[in-house]
PDB file of C-alpha atoms and ligand atoms in Angstrom:
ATOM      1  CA  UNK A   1     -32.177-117.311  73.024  1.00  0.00           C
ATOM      2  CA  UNK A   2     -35.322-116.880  75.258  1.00  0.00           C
ATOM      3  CA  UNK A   3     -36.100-119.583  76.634  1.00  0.00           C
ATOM      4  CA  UNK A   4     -38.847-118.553  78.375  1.00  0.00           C
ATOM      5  CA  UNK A   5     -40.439-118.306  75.111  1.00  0.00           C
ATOM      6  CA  UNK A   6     -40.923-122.451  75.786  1.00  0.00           C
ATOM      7  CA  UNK A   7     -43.305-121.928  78.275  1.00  0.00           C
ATOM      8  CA  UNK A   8     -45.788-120.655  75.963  1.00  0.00           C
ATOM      9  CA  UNK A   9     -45.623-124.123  74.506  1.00  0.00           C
ATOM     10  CA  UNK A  10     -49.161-126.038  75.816  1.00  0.00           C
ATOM     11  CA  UNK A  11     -48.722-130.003  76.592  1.00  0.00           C
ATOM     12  CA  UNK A  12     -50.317-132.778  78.086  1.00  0.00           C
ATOM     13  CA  UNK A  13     -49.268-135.117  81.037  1.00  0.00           C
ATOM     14  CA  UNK A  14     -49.016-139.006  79.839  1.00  0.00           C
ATOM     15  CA  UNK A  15     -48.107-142.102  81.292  1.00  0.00           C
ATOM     16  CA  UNK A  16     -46.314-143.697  78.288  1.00  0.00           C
ATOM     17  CA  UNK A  17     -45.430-147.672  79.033  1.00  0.00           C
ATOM     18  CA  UNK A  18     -44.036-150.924  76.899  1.00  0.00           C
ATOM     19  CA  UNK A  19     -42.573-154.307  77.918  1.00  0.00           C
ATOM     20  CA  UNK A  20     -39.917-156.539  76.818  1.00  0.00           C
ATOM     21  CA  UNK A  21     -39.110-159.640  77.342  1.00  0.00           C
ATOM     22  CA  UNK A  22     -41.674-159.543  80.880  1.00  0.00           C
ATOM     23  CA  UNK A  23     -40.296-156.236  82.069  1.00  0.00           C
ATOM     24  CA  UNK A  24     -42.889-154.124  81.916  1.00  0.00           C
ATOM     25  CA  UNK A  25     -42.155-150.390  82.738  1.00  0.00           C
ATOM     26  CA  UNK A  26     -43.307-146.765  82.399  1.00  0.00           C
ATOM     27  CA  UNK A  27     -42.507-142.987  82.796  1.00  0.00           C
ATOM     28  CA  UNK A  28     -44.258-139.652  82.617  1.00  0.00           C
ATOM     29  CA  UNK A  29     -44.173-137.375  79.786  1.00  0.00           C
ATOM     30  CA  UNK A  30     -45.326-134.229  78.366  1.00  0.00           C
ATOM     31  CA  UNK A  31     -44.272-134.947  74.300  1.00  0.00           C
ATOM     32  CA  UNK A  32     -47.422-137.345  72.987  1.00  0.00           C
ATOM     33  CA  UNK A  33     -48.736-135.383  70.135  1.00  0.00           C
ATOM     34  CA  UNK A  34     -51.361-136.693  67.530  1.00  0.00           C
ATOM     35  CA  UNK A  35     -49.384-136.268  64.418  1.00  0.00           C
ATOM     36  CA  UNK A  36     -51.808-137.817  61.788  1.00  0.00           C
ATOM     37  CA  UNK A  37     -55.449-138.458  61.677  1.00  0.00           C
ATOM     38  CA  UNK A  38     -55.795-141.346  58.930  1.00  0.00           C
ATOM     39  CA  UNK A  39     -54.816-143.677  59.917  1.00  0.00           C
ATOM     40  CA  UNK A  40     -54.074-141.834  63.401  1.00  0.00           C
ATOM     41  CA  UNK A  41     -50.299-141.903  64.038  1.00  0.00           C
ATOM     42  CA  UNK A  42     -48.756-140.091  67.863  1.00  0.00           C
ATOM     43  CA  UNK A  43     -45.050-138.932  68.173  1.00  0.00           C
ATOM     44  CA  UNK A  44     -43.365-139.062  71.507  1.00  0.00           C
ATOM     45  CA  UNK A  45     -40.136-137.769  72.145  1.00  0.00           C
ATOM     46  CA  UNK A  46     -38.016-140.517  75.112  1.00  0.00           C
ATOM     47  CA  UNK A  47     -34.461-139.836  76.960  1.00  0.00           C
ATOM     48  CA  UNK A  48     -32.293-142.811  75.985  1.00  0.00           C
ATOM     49  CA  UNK A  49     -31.234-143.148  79.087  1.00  0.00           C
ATOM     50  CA  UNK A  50     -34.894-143.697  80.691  1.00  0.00           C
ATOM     51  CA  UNK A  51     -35.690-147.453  80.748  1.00  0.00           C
ATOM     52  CA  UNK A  52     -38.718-147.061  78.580  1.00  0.00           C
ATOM     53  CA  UNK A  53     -37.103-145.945  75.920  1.00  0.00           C
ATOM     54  CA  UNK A  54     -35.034-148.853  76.282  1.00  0.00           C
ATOM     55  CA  UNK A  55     -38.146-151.090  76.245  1.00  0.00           C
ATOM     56  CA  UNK A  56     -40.011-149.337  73.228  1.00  0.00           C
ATOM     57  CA  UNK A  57     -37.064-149.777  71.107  1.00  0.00           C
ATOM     58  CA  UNK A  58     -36.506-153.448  71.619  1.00  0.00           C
ATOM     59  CA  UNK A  59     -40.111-154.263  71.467  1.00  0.00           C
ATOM     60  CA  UNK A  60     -41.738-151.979  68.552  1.00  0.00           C
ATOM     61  CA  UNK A  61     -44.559-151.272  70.916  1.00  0.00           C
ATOM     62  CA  UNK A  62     -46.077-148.717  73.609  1.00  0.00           C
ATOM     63  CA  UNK A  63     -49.048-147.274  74.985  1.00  0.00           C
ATOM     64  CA  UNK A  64     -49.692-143.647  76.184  1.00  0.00           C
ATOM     65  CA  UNK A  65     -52.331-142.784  78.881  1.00  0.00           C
ATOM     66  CA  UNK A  66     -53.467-138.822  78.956  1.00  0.00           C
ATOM     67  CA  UNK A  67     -53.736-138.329  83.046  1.00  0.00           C
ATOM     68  CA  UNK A  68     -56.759-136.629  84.129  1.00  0.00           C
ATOM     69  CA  UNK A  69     -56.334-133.501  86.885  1.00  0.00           C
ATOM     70  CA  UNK A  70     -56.890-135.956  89.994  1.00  0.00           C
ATOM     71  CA  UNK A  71     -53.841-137.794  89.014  1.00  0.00           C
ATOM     72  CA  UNK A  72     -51.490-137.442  92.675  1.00  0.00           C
ATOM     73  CA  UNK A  73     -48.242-136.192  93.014  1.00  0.00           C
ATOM     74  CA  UNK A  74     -47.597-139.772  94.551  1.00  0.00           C
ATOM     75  CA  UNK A  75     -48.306-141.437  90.879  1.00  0.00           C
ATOM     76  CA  UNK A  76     -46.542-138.215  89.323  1.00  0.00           C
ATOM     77  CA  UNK A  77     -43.445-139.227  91.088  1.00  0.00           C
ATOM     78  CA  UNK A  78     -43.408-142.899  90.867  1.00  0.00           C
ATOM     79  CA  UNK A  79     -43.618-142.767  87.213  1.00  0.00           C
ATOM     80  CA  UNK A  80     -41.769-139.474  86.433  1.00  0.00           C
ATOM     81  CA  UNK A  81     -38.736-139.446  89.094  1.00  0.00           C
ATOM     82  CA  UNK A  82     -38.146-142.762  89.927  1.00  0.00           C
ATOM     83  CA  UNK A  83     -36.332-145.360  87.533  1.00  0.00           C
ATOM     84  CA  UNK A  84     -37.760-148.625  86.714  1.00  0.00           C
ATOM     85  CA  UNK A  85     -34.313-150.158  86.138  1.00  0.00           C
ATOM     86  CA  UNK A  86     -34.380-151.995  89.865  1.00  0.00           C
ATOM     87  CA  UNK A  87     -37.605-151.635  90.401  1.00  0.00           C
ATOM     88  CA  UNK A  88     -41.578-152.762  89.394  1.00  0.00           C
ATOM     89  CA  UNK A  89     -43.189-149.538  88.830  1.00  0.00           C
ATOM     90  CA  UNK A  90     -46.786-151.425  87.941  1.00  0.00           C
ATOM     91  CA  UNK A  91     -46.714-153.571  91.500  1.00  0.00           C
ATOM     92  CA  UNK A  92     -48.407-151.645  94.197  1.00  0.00           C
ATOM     93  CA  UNK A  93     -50.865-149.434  91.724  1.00  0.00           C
ATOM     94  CA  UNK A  94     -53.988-150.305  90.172  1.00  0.00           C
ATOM     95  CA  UNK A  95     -53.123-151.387  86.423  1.00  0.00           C
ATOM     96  CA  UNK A  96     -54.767-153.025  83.622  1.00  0.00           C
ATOM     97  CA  UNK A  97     -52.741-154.462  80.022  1.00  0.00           C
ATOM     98  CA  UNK A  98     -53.661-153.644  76.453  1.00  0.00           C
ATOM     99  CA  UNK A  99     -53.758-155.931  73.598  1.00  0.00           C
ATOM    100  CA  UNK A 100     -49.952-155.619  73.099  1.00  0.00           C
ATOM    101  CA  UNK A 101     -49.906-157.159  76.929  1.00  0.00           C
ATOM    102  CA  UNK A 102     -48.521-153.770  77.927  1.00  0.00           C
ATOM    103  CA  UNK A 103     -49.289-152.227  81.175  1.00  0.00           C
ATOM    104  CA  UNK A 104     -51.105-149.262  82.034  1.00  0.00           C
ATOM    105  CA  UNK A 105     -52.697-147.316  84.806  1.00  0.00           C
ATOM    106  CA  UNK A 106     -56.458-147.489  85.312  1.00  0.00           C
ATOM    107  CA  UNK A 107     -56.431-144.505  88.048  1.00  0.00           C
ATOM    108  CA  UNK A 108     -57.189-141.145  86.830  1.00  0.00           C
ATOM    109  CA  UNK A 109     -56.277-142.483  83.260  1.00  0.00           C
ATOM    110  CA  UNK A 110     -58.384-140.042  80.941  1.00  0.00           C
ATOM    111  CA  UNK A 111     -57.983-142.765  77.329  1.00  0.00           C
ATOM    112  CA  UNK A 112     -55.716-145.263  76.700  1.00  0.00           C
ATOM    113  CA  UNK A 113     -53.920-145.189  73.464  1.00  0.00           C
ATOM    114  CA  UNK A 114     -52.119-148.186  71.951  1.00  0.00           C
ATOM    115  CA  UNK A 115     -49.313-147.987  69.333  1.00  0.00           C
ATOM    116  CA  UNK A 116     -47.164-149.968  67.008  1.00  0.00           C
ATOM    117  CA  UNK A 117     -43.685-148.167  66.028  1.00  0.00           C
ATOM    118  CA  UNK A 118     -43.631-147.269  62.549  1.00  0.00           C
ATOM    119  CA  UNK A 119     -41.112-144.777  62.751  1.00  0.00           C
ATOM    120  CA  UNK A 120     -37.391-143.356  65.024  1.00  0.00           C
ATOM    121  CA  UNK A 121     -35.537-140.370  64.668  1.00  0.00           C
ATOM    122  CA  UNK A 122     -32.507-139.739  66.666  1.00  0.00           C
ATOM    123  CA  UNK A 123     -32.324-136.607  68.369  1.00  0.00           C
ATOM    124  CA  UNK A 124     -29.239-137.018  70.423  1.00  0.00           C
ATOM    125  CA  UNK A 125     -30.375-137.079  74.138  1.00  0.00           C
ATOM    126  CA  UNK A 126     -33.727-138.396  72.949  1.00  0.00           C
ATOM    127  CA  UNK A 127     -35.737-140.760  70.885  1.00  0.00           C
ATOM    128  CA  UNK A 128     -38.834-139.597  69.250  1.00  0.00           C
ATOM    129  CA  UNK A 129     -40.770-142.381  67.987  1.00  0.00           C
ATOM    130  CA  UNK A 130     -43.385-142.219  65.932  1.00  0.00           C
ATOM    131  CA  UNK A 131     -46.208-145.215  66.290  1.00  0.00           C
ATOM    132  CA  UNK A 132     -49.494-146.091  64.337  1.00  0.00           C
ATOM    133  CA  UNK A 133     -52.686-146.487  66.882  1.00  0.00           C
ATOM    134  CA  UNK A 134     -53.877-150.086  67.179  1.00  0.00           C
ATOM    135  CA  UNK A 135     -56.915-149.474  69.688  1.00  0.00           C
ATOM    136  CA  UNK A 136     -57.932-146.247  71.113  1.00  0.00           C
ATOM    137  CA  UNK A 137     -60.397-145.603  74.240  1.00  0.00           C
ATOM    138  CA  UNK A 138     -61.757-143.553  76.494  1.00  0.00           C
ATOM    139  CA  UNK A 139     -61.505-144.167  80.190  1.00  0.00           C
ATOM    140  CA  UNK A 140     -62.772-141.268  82.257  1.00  0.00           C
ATOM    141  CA  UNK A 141     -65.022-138.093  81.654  1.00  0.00           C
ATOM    142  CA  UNK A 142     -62.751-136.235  84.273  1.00  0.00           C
ATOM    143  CA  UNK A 143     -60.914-133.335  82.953  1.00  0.00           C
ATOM    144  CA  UNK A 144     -57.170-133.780  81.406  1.00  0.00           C
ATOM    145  CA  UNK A 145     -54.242-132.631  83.504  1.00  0.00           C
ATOM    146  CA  UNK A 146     -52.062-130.100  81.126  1.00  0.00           C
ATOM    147  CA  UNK A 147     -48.043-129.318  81.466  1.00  0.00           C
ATOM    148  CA  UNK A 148     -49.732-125.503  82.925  1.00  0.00           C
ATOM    149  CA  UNK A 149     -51.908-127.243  85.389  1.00  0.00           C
ATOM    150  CA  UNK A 150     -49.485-129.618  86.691  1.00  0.00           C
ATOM    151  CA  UNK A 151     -47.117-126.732  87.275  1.00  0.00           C
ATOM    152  CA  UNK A 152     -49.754-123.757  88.541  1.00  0.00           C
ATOM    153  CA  UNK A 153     -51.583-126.226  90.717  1.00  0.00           C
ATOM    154  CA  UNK A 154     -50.046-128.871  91.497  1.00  0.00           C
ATOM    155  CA  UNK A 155     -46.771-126.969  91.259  1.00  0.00           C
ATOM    156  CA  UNK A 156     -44.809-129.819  90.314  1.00  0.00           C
ATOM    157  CA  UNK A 157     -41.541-129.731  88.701  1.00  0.00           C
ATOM    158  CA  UNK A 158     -39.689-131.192  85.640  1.00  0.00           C
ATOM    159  CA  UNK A 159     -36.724-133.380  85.390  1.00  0.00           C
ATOM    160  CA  UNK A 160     -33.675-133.194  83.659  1.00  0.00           C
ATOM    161  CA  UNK A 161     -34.455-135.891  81.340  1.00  0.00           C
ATOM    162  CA  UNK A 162     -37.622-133.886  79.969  1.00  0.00           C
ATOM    163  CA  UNK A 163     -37.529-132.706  76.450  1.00  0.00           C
ATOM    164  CA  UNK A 164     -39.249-129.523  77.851  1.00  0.00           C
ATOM    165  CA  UNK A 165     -36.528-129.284  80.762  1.00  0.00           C
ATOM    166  CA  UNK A 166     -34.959-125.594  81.087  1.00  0.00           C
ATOM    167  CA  UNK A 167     -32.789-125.248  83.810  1.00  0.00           C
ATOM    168  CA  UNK A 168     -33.729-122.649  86.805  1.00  0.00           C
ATOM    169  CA  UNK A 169     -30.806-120.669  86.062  1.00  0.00           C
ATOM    170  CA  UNK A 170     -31.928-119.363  82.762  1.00  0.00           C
TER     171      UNK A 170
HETATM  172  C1  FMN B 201     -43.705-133.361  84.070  1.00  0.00           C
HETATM  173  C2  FMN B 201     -42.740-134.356  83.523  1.00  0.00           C
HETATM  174  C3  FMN B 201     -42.534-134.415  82.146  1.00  0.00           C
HETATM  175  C4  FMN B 201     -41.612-135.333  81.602  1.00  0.00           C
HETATM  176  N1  FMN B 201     -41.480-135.413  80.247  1.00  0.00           N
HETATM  177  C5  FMN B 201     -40.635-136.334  79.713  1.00  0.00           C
HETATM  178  C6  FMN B 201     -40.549-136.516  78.298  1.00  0.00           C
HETATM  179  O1  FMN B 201     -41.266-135.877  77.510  1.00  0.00           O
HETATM  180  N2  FMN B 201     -39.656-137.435  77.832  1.00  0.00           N
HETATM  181  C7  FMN B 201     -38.882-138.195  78.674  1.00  0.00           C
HETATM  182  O2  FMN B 201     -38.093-139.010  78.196  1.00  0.00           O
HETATM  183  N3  FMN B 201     -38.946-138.049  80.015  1.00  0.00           N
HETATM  184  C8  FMN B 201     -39.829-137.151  80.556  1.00  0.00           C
HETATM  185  N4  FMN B 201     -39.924-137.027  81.912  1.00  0.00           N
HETATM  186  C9  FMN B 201     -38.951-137.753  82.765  1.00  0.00           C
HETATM  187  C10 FMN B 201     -39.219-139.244  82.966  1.00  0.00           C
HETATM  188  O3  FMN B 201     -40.549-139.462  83.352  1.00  0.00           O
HETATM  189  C11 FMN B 201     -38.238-139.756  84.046  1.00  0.00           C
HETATM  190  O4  FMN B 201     -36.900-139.613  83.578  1.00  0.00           O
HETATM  191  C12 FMN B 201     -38.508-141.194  84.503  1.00  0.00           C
HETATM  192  O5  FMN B 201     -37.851-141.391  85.742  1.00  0.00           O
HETATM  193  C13 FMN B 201     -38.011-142.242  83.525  1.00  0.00           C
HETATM  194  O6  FMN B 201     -38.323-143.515  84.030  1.00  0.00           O
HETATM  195  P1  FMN B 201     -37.744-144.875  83.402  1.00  0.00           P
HETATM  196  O7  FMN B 201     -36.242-144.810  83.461  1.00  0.00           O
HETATM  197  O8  FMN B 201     -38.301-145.939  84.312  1.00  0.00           O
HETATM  198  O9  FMN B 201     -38.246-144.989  82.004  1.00  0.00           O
HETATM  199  C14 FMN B 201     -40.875-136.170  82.481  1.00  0.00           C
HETATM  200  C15 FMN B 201     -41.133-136.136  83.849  1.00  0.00           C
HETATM  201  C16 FMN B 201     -42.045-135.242  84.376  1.00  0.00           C
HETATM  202  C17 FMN B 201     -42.301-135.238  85.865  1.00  0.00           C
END
């Protein structure tokens, strides 16, 4: 298999957060896809082991924030290397909550997306859950940060726990 082919694959860069029982907690992913338009449902595809999937499960609720291209690697990192079992990803970063009282970043946050699970499938190392929007809004005119633009420009990298992940190797 090529799997270079997966590059050709275009994404977005989210911050995807829920809360349970007061924990609130987020992590960076590429996998929020609008799957339906009425009444507008997103997918997102979660490692099991990452904490948020942990608190989407339990709660039945999460929000996804598009990133727009000013986003820093700073933010990048805090939300999509570091784990927020041990630690309070929300307490040194500008943050608002949505009407789930969920978290979510108000710096170089392009909408805000809210969603009710009404839907799991297991895919082994991940989760993809599938949730119904509850509120939907824009929060910046600035442009969106893609997967190729965090990668070509920013030249970030990807983590193992990625669905889109391929190691260097191959
Ligand atoms: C560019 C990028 C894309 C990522 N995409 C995903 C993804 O689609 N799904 C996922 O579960 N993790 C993804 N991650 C990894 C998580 O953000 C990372 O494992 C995070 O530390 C999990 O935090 P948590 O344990 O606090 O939930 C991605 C990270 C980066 C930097």
């Amino acid at each position: 298999m090529d799997l270079q082919a997966f590059f050709t694959m275009s994404y977005g860069l989210y911050v995807v957060s829920s809360v349970f029982d007061g924990k609130q907690n987020g992590c960076i992913v590429n996998t929020v896809t609008q799957v339906t338009a009425e009444p507008p449902k997103v997918s997102v595809a979660v490692h099991k082991q990452n904490l948020t999937a942990e608190l989407i499960e339990k709660s039945g609720v999460f929000n996804a924030v598009p990133l727009t291209e000013d986003a820093t690697m700073q933010m990048i990192g805090l939300f999509g290397f570091r784990e927020g079992r041990g630690m309070e990803k929300y307490a040194n970063i500008p943050f608002d909550t949505d009407s789930n009282g969920i978290c979510y970043p108000t710096q170089s946050a392009a909408a805000l997306f809210s969603c009710k699970v009404i839907d799991r499938l297991d895919l082994d190392t991940h989760l993809l859950f599938v949730g119904e929007t509850v509120e939907a809004r824009r929060l910046s005119d600035l442009p969106v940060m893609t997967y190729a633009y965090y990668h070509a420009v920013k030249k970030g990298k990807t983590p193992p726990k990625a669905s889109s992940y391929i190691p260097i190797s191959k």
